[in-house]
Amino acid sequence: MIVVLPTYNERSNLEALVTAIGQYLVTDIVIVDDNSPDGTGELADQLSTRYPYVHVLHRPRKEGLGPAYIAGFQWALQRPYDRIIEMDCDFSHAPWDLPRLVHRSRTADLVIGSRYVPGGGTENWNARRRLISRCGNGYVRLFLGSLIRDWTGGFRCYRRGLLEKMALSTVQAKGYIFQVELAWRAVQLGAKVSELPIRFSDRVLGQSKLGWPSIIEGLMEVPKMFLRGPARR
C-alpha cells in the first residue's frame, strides 16, 4: 500500500502530514514534487532519509495536478503495491480517515472520499468555494450521470488492477478535472466504485491551487470525456 502526495509549495504542511499519516496507517508514501520554489523538495528528501517508508519523485517543473498524480501512480505500479491512495497535502483530507478508506477498499475497486453522500460535507468553506464545487459536480453529472456523487473528490483508494487497466499515459486532463477523468474511466471499465462519507476542510496553511484555468479546463474537458470511448490498456 502507498499514499501518493503531489506537492507544489507545501513546505509548511508536508512534515506534519507525513507524521500524521504514519500515526494512522502503516503505509509507504511517495512525495511527487514539481520543483517547488519554497524548498518542499528539499524537505521531502530530508524526510526520506529519516523515514524508510518515505520516497521522493522530483519532477523538473509544475505541469498540473494530473501529470503529478500520473507520475506517482506509474512509479507505484512499477513496485508491488496492491492499493494506491491519493490525498491532498494540505490537511483538507483527514489522515484519520485513511483506515476507513482502506477498509472500504476490501469490497471496491475504487473508493472515493465523498462530500456529497449522507454523512459527508465541507467545513470552513466560503460561499464562492461551495458554489464552485456544487456547480462543478452538477455540471459533471449532467454529462456523465449520477453513478458518482462526488466526481471531483481527491481522497481516493485505487486497487492496483484498476489502475493497470486505465491506460494512464493517455490521460489528458491537467488540473482538478483529472479526478473526473479517472473516475469516468473506472465507470467505463465496469469497476465497483464506492463513496465513503468524509468531512472536507479548507486548507489552514498555504494557498489554494484552484483557479480559473482549472475551471475552464473542466468546462471544456467533461463533454469530450462523454463523447470519447473507453480508454484501456
Short mmCIF file of C-alpha atoms in Angstrom, two decimals:
data_model
loop_
_atom_site.label_atom_id
_atom_site.label_comp_id
_atom_site.label_asym_id
_atom_site.label_seq_id
_atom_site.Cartn_x
_atom_site.Cartn_y
_atom_site.Cartn_z
CA MET A 1 0.00 0.00 0.00
CA ILE A 2 1.23 3.51 -0.79
CA VAL A 3 -0.01 7.09 -0.46
CA VAL A 4 0.79 9.43 -3.36
CA LEU A 5 1.26 13.06 -2.27
CA PRO A 6 1.66 15.64 -5.07
CA THR A 7 3.32 18.81 -3.80
CA TYR A 8 3.92 22.32 -5.00
CA ASN A 9 4.89 24.86 -2.34
CA GLU A 10 3.67 22.68 0.54
CA ARG A 11 6.68 23.01 2.84
CA SER A 12 4.50 24.35 5.66
CA ASN A 13 2.29 21.23 5.61
CA LEU A 14 4.48 18.36 4.44
CA GLU A 15 6.29 17.19 7.56
CA ALA A 16 3.20 17.34 9.75
CA LEU A 17 1.16 15.41 7.19
CA VAL A 18 3.79 12.69 6.73
CA THR A 19 3.94 12.28 10.50
CA ALA A 20 0.14 12.14 10.78
CA ILE A 21 -0.20 9.55 8.01
CA GLY A 22 2.27 7.33 9.85
CA GLN A 23 0.20 7.61 13.02
CA TYR A 24 -2.96 6.30 11.39
CA LEU A 25 -1.78 3.88 8.71
CA VAL A 26 1.13 1.52 8.08
CA THR A 27 1.95 2.51 4.52
CA ASP A 28 4.64 3.76 2.19
CA ILE A 29 4.45 7.35 0.94
CA VAL A 30 5.75 8.81 -2.31
CA ILE A 31 6.03 12.59 -2.48
CA VAL A 32 5.81 13.91 -6.05
CA ASP A 33 7.29 17.40 -6.07
CA ASP A 34 7.05 19.72 -9.07
CA ASN A 35 10.26 21.66 -8.35
CA SER A 36 8.63 23.79 -5.63
CA PRO A 37 10.48 27.11 -5.16
CA ASP A 38 9.73 27.12 -1.41
CA GLY A 39 12.00 24.16 -0.67
CA THR A 40 9.34 21.46 -0.46
CA GLY A 41 11.52 19.08 -2.48
CA GLU A 42 14.50 19.53 -0.18
CA LEU A 43 12.32 18.88 2.87
CA ALA A 44 10.93 15.77 1.17
CA ASP A 45 14.46 14.46 0.70
CA GLN A 46 15.18 15.04 4.38
CA LEU A 47 12.05 13.14 5.34
CA SER A 48 13.03 10.24 3.08
CA THR A 49 16.35 9.88 4.92
CA ARG A 50 14.57 9.97 8.27
CA TYR A 51 11.73 7.60 7.42
CA PRO A 52 12.47 4.50 5.29
CA TYR A 53 8.84 4.34 4.11
CA VAL A 54 9.01 7.82 2.50
CA HIS A 55 10.10 8.09 -1.13
CA VAL A 56 10.53 11.17 -3.32
CA LEU A 57 9.93 11.70 -7.02
CA HIS A 58 11.31 15.01 -8.31
CA ARG A 59 9.79 16.49 -11.45
CA PRO A 60 11.50 19.31 -13.35
CA ARG A 61 8.60 21.77 -13.44
CA LYS A 62 5.00 22.39 -12.50
CA GLU A 63 2.66 20.77 -15.03
CA GLY A 64 -0.55 20.41 -13.04
CA LEU A 65 -2.20 18.02 -10.63
CA GLY A 66 -3.00 15.38 -13.23
CA PRO A 67 0.54 14.82 -14.55
CA ALA A 68 1.89 14.79 -10.99
CA TYR A 69 -0.54 12.07 -9.93
CA ILE A 70 0.06 10.08 -13.11
CA ALA A 71 3.80 10.15 -12.42
CA GLY A 72 3.18 8.96 -8.87
CA PHE A 73 0.79 6.22 -9.96
CA GLN A 74 3.20 4.97 -12.61
CA TRP A 75 6.03 4.96 -10.07
CA ALA A 76 3.86 2.92 -7.69
CA LEU A 77 2.80 0.46 -10.40
CA GLN A 78 6.45 -0.35 -11.05
CA ARG A 79 6.52 -1.72 -7.50
CA PRO A 80 4.37 -4.40 -5.82
CA TYR A 81 1.77 -2.18 -4.11
CA ASP A 82 -1.74 -3.62 -4.07
CA ARG A 83 -3.54 -0.37 -3.16
CA ILE A 84 -2.66 3.16 -4.22
CA ILE A 85 -4.08 6.09 -2.26
CA GLU A 86 -4.23 9.73 -3.25
CA MET A 87 -4.83 12.68 -0.96
CA ASP A 88 -4.16 16.41 -0.75
CA CYS A 89 -1.08 17.64 1.08
CA ASP A 90 -2.83 20.47 2.94
CA PHE A 91 -4.87 18.53 5.55
CA SER A 92 -8.09 19.05 3.59
CA HIS A 93 -8.33 15.27 3.77
CA ALA A 94 -8.13 14.00 7.33
CA PRO A 95 -5.35 11.43 7.89
CA TRP A 96 -7.54 9.68 10.47
CA ASP A 97 -9.95 8.78 7.67
CA LEU A 98 -7.27 6.66 5.96
CA PRO A 99 -8.10 3.42 7.84
CA ARG A 100 -11.77 3.79 6.85
CA LEU A 101 -10.79 4.37 3.23
CA VAL A 102 -8.58 1.28 3.14
CA HIS A 103 -11.15 -0.87 4.91
CA ARG A 104 -13.81 0.05 2.34
CA SER A 105 -11.40 -0.89 -0.47
CA ARG A 106 -11.73 -4.54 0.54
CA THR A 107 -15.03 -4.61 -1.33
CA ALA A 108 -14.44 -1.98 -4.05
CA ASP A 109 -12.05 -1.27 -6.90
CA LEU A 110 -12.16 2.46 -6.25
CA VAL A 111 -13.16 4.22 -3.03
CA ILE A 112 -13.84 7.96 -3.17
CA GLY A 113 -13.99 10.05 -0.02
CA SER A 114 -17.22 11.89 -0.74
CA ARG A 115 -18.57 15.23 0.44
CA TYR A 116 -21.93 14.67 -1.20
CA VAL A 117 -23.27 11.44 0.26
CA PRO A 118 -25.13 11.25 3.60
CA GLY A 119 -22.68 11.89 6.41
CA GLY A 120 -20.25 13.81 4.21
CA GLY A 121 -19.77 17.55 3.97
CA THR A 122 -17.42 20.51 3.97
CA GLU A 123 -16.02 22.73 6.70
CA ASN A 124 -14.66 26.29 6.67
CA TRP A 125 -15.61 26.89 3.05
CA ASN A 126 -16.69 30.32 1.89
CA ALA A 127 -19.75 30.75 -0.31
CA ARG A 128 -17.67 31.03 -3.51
CA ARG A 129 -15.83 27.76 -2.90
CA ARG A 130 -19.03 25.95 -2.03
CA LEU A 131 -20.78 27.27 -5.14
CA ILE A 132 -17.91 26.27 -7.44
CA SER A 133 -17.82 22.74 -6.04
CA ARG A 134 -21.58 22.21 -6.16
CA CYS A 135 -21.92 23.63 -9.65
CA GLY A 136 -18.88 21.72 -10.86
CA ASN A 137 -20.21 18.37 -9.68
CA GLY A 138 -23.65 19.20 -11.06
CA TYR A 139 -22.11 20.02 -14.44
CA VAL A 140 -20.25 16.70 -14.48
CA ARG A 141 -23.38 14.74 -13.55
CA LEU A 142 -25.23 16.46 -16.39
CA PHE A 143 -22.89 14.75 -18.87
CA LEU A 144 -21.64 11.65 -17.06
CA GLY A 145 -24.61 10.74 -14.86
CA SER A 146 -25.18 10.30 -11.15
CA LEU A 147 -23.45 6.98 -10.54
CA ILE A 148 -20.94 9.04 -8.55
CA ARG A 149 -22.00 11.95 -6.36
CA ASP A 150 -18.56 13.49 -5.77
CA TRP A 151 -16.83 13.28 -9.14
CA THR A 152 -14.11 15.77 -8.20
CA GLY A 153 -13.18 14.30 -4.81
CA GLY A 154 -9.42 13.78 -4.45
CA PHE A 155 -9.29 11.44 -1.44
CA ARG A 156 -9.25 8.00 -3.06
CA CYS A 157 -8.01 4.44 -2.84
CA TYR A 158 -7.47 2.53 -6.08
CA ARG A 159 -6.89 -1.17 -6.37
CA ARG A 160 -3.81 -1.89 -8.41
CA GLY A 161 -5.67 -3.90 -11.03
CA LEU A 162 -7.96 -0.99 -11.86
CA LEU A 163 -5.13 1.49 -12.41
CA GLU A 164 -3.33 -1.06 -14.59
CA LYS A 165 -6.36 -1.12 -16.93
CA MET A 166 -6.69 2.66 -17.23
CA ALA A 167 -4.07 3.48 -19.87
CA LEU A 168 -2.70 6.23 -17.64
CA SER A 169 -0.34 7.52 -20.32
CA THR A 170 -3.38 8.66 -22.35
CA VAL A 171 -4.97 10.76 -19.58
CA GLN A 172 -5.38 14.28 -20.96
CA ALA A 173 -6.62 16.38 -18.03
CA LYS A 174 -4.05 18.56 -16.28
CA GLY A 175 -5.90 20.20 -13.39
CA TYR A 176 -8.53 19.10 -10.91
CA ILE A 177 -10.70 17.68 -13.69
CA PHE A 178 -8.16 14.85 -13.74
CA GLN A 179 -10.17 13.37 -10.86
CA VAL A 180 -13.26 13.25 -13.06
CA GLU A 181 -11.40 11.63 -15.94
CA LEU A 182 -10.12 8.76 -13.81
CA ALA A 183 -13.47 8.22 -12.11
CA TRP A 184 -15.17 8.16 -15.52
CA ARG A 185 -12.66 5.63 -16.80
CA ALA A 186 -13.37 3.46 -13.77
CA VAL A 187 -17.10 3.58 -14.55
CA GLN A 188 -16.47 2.73 -18.21
CA LEU A 189 -14.35 -0.24 -17.17
CA GLY A 190 -17.17 -1.60 -15.03
CA ALA A 191 -15.26 -1.12 -11.80
CA LYS A 192 -17.02 -1.24 -8.46
CA VAL A 193 -16.93 2.34 -7.14
CA SER A 194 -17.84 3.09 -3.54
CA GLU A 195 -18.25 6.52 -1.93
CA LEU A 196 -17.22 6.95 1.70
CA PRO A 197 -18.62 9.97 3.58
CA ILE A 198 -15.91 12.39 4.74
CA ARG A 199 -15.70 15.90 6.13
CA PHE A 200 -13.58 18.04 3.81
CA SER A 201 -11.91 21.04 5.45
CA ASP A 202 -10.40 24.05 3.73
CA ARG A 203 -6.62 24.29 3.97
CA VAL A 204 -5.17 26.01 7.03
CA LEU A 205 -1.70 26.84 5.68
CA GLY A 206 -0.61 27.75 2.16
CA GLN A 207 -2.61 28.89 -0.83
CA SER A 208 -5.28 27.04 -2.79
CA LYS A 209 -4.26 25.89 -6.28
CA LEU A 210 -7.82 26.12 -7.64
CA GLY A 211 -8.09 28.91 -10.21
CA TRP A 212 -9.88 29.90 -13.39
CA PRO A 213 -7.64 27.81 -15.69
CA SER A 214 -8.75 24.64 -13.85
CA ILE A 215 -12.40 25.69 -14.01
CA ILE A 216 -12.22 26.45 -17.73
CA GLU A 217 -10.45 23.16 -18.40
CA GLY A 218 -13.26 21.35 -16.63
CA LEU A 219 -15.94 23.06 -18.70
CA MET A 220 -14.16 22.03 -21.89
CA GLU A 221 -13.00 18.51 -21.00
CA VAL A 222 -16.12 16.96 -19.48
CA PRO A 223 -18.13 16.96 -22.76
CA LYS A 224 -15.10 15.45 -24.51
CA MET A 225 -15.00 12.64 -21.95
CA PHE A 226 -18.65 11.91 -22.63
CA LEU A 227 -18.00 11.66 -26.36
CA ARG A 228 -14.80 9.61 -26.17
CA GLY A 229 -14.94 5.84 -25.98
CA PRO A 230 -13.43 3.83 -23.13
CA ALA A 231 -9.66 4.00 -22.77
CA ARG A 232 -7.91 0.90 -21.57
CA ARG A 233 -4.65 -0.96 -21.92
#
